[in-house]
C-alpha positions as a Python dict, from the first residue, in 0.01 Angstrom:
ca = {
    (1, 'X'): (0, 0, 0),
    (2, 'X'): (-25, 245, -297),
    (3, 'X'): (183, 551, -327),
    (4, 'X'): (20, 914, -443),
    (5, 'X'): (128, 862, -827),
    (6, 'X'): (-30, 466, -773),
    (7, 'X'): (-349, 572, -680),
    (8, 'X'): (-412, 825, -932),
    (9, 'X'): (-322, 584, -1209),
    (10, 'X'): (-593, 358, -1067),
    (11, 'X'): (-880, 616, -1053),
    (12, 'X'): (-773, 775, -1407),
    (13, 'X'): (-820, 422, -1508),
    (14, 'X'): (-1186, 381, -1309),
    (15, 'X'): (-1308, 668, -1423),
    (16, 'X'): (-1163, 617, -1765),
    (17, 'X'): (-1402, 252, -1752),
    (18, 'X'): (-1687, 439, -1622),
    (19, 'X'): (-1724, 685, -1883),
    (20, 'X'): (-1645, 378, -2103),
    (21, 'X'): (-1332, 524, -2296),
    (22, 'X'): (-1062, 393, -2437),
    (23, 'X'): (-724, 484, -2339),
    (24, 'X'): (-678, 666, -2710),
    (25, 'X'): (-1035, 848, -2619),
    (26, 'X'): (-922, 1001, -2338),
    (27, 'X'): (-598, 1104, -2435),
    (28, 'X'): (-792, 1266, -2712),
    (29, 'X'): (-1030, 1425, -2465),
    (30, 'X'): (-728, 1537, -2212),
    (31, 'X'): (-540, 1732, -2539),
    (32, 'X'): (-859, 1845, -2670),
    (33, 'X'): (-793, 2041, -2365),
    (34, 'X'): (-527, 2174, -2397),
    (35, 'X'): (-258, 1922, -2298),
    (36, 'X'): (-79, 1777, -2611),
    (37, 'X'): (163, 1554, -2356),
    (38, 'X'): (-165, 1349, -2223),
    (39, 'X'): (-75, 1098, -2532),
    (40, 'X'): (-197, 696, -2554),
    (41, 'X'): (139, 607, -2449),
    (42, 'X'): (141, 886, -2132),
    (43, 'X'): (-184, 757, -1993),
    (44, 'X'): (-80, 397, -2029),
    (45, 'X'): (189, 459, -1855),
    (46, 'X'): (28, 631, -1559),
    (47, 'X'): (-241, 370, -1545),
    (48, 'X'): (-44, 64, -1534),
    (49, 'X'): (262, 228, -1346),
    (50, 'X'): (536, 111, -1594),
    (51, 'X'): (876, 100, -1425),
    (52, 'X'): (1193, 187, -1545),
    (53, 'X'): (1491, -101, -1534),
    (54, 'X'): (1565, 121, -1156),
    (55, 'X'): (1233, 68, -1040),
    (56, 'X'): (1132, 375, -1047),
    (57, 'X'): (760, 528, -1270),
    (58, 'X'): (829, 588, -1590),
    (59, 'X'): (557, 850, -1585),
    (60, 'X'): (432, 1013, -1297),
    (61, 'X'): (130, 1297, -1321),
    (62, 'X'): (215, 1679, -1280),
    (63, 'X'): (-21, 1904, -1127),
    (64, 'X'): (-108, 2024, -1441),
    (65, 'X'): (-181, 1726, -1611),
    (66, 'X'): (-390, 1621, -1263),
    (67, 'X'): (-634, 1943, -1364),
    (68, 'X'): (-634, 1864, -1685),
    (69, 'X'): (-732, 1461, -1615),
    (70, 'X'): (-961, 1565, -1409),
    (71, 'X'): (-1127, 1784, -1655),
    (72, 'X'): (-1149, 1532, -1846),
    (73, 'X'): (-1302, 1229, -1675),
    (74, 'X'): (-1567, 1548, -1460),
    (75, 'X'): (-1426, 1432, -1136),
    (76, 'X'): (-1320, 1658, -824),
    (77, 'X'): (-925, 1668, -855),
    (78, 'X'): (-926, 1565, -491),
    (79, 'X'): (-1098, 1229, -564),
    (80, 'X'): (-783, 1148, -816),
    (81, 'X'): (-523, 1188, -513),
    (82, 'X'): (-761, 1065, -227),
    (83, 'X'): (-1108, 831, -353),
    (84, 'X'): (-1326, 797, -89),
    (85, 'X'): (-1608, 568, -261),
    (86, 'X'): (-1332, 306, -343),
    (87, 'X'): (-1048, 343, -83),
    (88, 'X'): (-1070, 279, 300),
    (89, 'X'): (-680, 415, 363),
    (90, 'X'): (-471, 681, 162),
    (91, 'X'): (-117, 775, 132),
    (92, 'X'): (-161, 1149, 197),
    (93, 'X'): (253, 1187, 224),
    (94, 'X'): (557, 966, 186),
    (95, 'X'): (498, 707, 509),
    (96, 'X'): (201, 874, 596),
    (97, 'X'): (-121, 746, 564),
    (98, 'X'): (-519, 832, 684),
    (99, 'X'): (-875, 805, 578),
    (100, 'X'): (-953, 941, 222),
    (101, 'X'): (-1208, 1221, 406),
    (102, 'X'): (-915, 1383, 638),
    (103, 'X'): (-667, 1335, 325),
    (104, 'X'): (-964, 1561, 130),
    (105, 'X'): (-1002, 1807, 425),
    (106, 'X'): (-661, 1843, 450),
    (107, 'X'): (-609, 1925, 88),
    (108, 'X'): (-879, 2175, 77),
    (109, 'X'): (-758, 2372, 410),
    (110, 'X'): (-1089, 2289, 570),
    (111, 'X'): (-891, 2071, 885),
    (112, 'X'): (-535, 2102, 935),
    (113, 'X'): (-282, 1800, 893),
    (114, 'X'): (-389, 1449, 964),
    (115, 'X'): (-91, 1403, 1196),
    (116, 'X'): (-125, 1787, 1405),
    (117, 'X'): (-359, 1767, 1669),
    (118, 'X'): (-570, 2106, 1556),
    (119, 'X'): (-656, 2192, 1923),
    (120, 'X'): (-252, 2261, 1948),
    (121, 'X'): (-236, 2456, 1655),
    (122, 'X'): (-245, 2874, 1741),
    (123, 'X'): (-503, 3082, 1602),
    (124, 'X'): (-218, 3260, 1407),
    (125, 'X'): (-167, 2972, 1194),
    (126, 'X'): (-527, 2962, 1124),
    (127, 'X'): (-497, 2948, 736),
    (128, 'X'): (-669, 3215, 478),
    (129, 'X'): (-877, 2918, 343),
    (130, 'X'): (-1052, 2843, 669),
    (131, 'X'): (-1131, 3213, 673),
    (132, 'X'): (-1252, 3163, 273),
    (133, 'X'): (-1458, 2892, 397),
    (134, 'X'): (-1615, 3104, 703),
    (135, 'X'): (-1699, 3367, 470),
    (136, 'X'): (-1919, 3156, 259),
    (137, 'X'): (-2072, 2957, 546),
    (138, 'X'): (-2192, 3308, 624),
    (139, 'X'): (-2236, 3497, 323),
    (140, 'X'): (-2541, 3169, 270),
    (141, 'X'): (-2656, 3214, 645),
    (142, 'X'): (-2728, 3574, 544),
    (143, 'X'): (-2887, 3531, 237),
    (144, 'X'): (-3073, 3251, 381),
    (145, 'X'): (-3210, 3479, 667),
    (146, 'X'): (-3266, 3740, 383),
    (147, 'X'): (-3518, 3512, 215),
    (148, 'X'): (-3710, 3398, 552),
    (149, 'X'): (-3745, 3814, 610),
    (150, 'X'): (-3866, 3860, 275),
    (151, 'X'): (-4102, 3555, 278),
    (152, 'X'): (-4259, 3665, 623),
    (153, 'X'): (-4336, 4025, 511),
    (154, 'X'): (-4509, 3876, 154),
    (155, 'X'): (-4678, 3665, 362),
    (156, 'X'): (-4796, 3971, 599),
    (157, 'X'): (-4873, 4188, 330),
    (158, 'X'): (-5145, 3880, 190),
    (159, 'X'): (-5315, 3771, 502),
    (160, 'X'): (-5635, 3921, 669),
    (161, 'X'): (-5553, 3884, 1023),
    (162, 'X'): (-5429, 4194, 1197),
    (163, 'X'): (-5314, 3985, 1438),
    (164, 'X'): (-5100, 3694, 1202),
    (165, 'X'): (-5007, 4023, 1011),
    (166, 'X'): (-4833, 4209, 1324),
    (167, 'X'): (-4708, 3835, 1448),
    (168, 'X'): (-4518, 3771, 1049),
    (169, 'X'): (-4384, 4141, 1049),
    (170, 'X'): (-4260, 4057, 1394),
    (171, 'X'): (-4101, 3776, 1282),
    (172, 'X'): (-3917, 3928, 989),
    (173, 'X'): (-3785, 4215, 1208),
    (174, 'X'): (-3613, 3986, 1421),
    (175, 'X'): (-3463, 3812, 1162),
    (176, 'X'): (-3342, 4117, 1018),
    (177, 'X'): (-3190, 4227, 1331),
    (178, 'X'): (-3030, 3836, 1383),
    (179, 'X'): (-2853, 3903, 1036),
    (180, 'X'): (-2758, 4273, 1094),
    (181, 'X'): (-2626, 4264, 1433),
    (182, 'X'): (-2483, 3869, 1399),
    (183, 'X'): (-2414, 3752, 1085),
    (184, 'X'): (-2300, 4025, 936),
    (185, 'X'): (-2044, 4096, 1194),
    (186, 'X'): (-1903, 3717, 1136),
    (187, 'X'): (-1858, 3827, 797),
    (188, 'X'): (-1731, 4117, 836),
    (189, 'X'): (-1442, 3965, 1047),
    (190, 'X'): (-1385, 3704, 808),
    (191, 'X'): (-1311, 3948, 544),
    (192, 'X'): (-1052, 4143, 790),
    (193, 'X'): (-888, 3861, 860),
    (194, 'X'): (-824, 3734, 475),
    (195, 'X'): (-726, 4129, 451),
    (196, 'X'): (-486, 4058, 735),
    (197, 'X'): (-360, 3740, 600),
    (198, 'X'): (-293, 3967, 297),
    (199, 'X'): (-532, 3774, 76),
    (200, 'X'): (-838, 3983, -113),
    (201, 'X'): (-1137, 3890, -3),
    (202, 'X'): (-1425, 3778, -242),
    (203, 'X'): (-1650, 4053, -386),
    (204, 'X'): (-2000, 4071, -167),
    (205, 'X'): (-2357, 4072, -421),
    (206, 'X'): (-2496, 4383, -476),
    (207, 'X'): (-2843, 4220, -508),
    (208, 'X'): (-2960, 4263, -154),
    (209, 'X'): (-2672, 4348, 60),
    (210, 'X'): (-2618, 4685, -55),
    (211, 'X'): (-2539, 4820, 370),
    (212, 'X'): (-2350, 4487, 441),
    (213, 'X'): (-2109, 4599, 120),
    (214, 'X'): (-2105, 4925, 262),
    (215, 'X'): (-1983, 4824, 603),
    (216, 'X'): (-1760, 4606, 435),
    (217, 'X'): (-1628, 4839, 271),
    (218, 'X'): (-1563, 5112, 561),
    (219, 'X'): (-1416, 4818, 767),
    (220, 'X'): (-1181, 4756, 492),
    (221, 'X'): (-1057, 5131, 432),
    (222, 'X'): (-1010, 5203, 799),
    (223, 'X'): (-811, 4810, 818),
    (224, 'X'): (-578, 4973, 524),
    (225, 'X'): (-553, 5343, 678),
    (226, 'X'): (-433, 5206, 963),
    (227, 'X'): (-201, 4991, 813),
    (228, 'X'): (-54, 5319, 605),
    (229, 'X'): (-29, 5539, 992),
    (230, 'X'): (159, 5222, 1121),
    (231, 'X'): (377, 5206, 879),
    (232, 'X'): (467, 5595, 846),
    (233, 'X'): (504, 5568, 1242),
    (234, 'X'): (749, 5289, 1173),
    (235, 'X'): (960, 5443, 957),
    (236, 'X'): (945, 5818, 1144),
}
C-alpha cells in the first residue's frame, strides 16, 4: 500500500522513463523552471523514497515543487497524486483509500469526498467549483446552440426551396429561443451563485453573446444592490 508522497515518487520516476531523462535532466528541466531546490539529489530522493535512520522520507514533495514536476514531465498534476492508467487503488488520505477516478474528482471539486455519500450533502455546501464547472458545461451548450442557429440560417439563405428555406429558419428560431429562454438562464444562475459564494465569476465572450453579457451583467448589479440595502438595513 503506497502512501501520497510514495506514489508521486513512482510516477515522477515513470514519467521521468517515458520522456527518457535522466534524473540530472530533469532536475535541470524542473529549475529551468524556476525551482533551484528540484536538484539530482532532491529527485533521487523522492523517487526512491530514502528514509531517514527514524523511518521517516527524507524528502517529501511540496505543492510547489508538485506544479513545478508536473510542468516538467507535461502531465496533469492530478495524475502525480492519483494515476489512473497505472494504479487500480489510491491513498487519497491517511487510511483512506479509493479508485484513482473518485481520488481525481474529488481533487478537482467535480464529486464530493469518496467517503460522504453526496445525496446527504445540503445544497449549501455545494462548492464554488461545481458552480465553475456548471458554468462552462453551459457557457459550450450555448455556443454550441449558437453555431447550429447560425449554420441553419446560412444554409436557408443558399437553398432554393421556399419550403426547406421557411423549414431551416424555423429551425434556427427555435434554437435561439432553447438558448435564450434555457441556457442562458442556467448560466445566469451559475454566475449568482459563484457571486453568492463570494467568488468572481469568469468573464462571458463578447464575440456573440453581447445580450447574454448584458443580462449578466444586470443580474449581477441588482445581486450586489441588494446586498448594499441589506446590509444598511442591518446596521440601521
Amino acid at each position: 500500500m503506497h502512501d501520497i508522497s510514495e506514489m508521486i515518487g513512482e510516477q515522477v520516476q515513470r514519467h521521468r522513463r517515458r520522456h527518457q531523462w535522466t534524473r540530472k535532466q530533469l532536475a535541470e528541466e524542473c529549475q529551468r523552471l524556476g525551482d533551484p531546490d528540484l536538484t539530482f539529489a532532491a529527485i533521487t530522493s523522492i523517487e526512491t523514497g530514502r528514509r531517514d535512520e527514524t523511518g521517516r522520507r527524507r524528502r517529501d514533495v511540496t505543492v510547489d515543487e508538485l506544479a513545478v514536476l508536473a510542468r516538467a514531465l507535461d502531465v496533469p498534476p492530478a495524475l502525480l497524486l492519483f494515476p489512473i492508467d497505472s494504479e487500480e487503488e489510491v491513498t487519497w488520505s491517511p487510511d483512506a483509500r479509493t479508485n484513482p477516478w473518485s481520488a481525481i474528482q474529488w481533487l478537482s471539486g467535480a464529486k464530493p469526498a469518496p467517503d460522504q455519500r453526496s445525496e446527504h450533502r445540503p445544497d449549501r455546501m455545494r462548492p464554488p467549483l461545481e458552480a465553475y464547472h456548471d458554468h462552462e458545461d453551459w457557457q459550450g451548450h450555448w455556443w454550441q446552440s449558437y453555431m447550429r442557429s447560425q449554420s441553419w440560417e446560412e444554409r436557408a439563405e443558399k437553398v432554393k426551396s421556399a419550403d426547406t428555406r421557411e423549414k431551416l429558419l424555423a429551425a434556427a428560431d427555435l434554437e435561439d429561443e432553447w438558448r435564450i429562454d434555457a441556457i442562458e438562464g442556467w448560466i445566469l444562475d451559475a454566475r449568482v451563485e459563484l457571486l453568492q459564494a463570494g467568488v468572481t465569476p469568469p468573464e462571458l465572450s463578447t464575440d456573440g453573446e453581447a445580450t447574454l453579457i448584458k443580462r449578466a451583467n444586470e443580474r449581477e448589479a441588482e445581486l450586489r444592490s441588494a446586498r448594499r440595502r441589506n446590509s444598511r438595513e442591518a446596521t440601521e
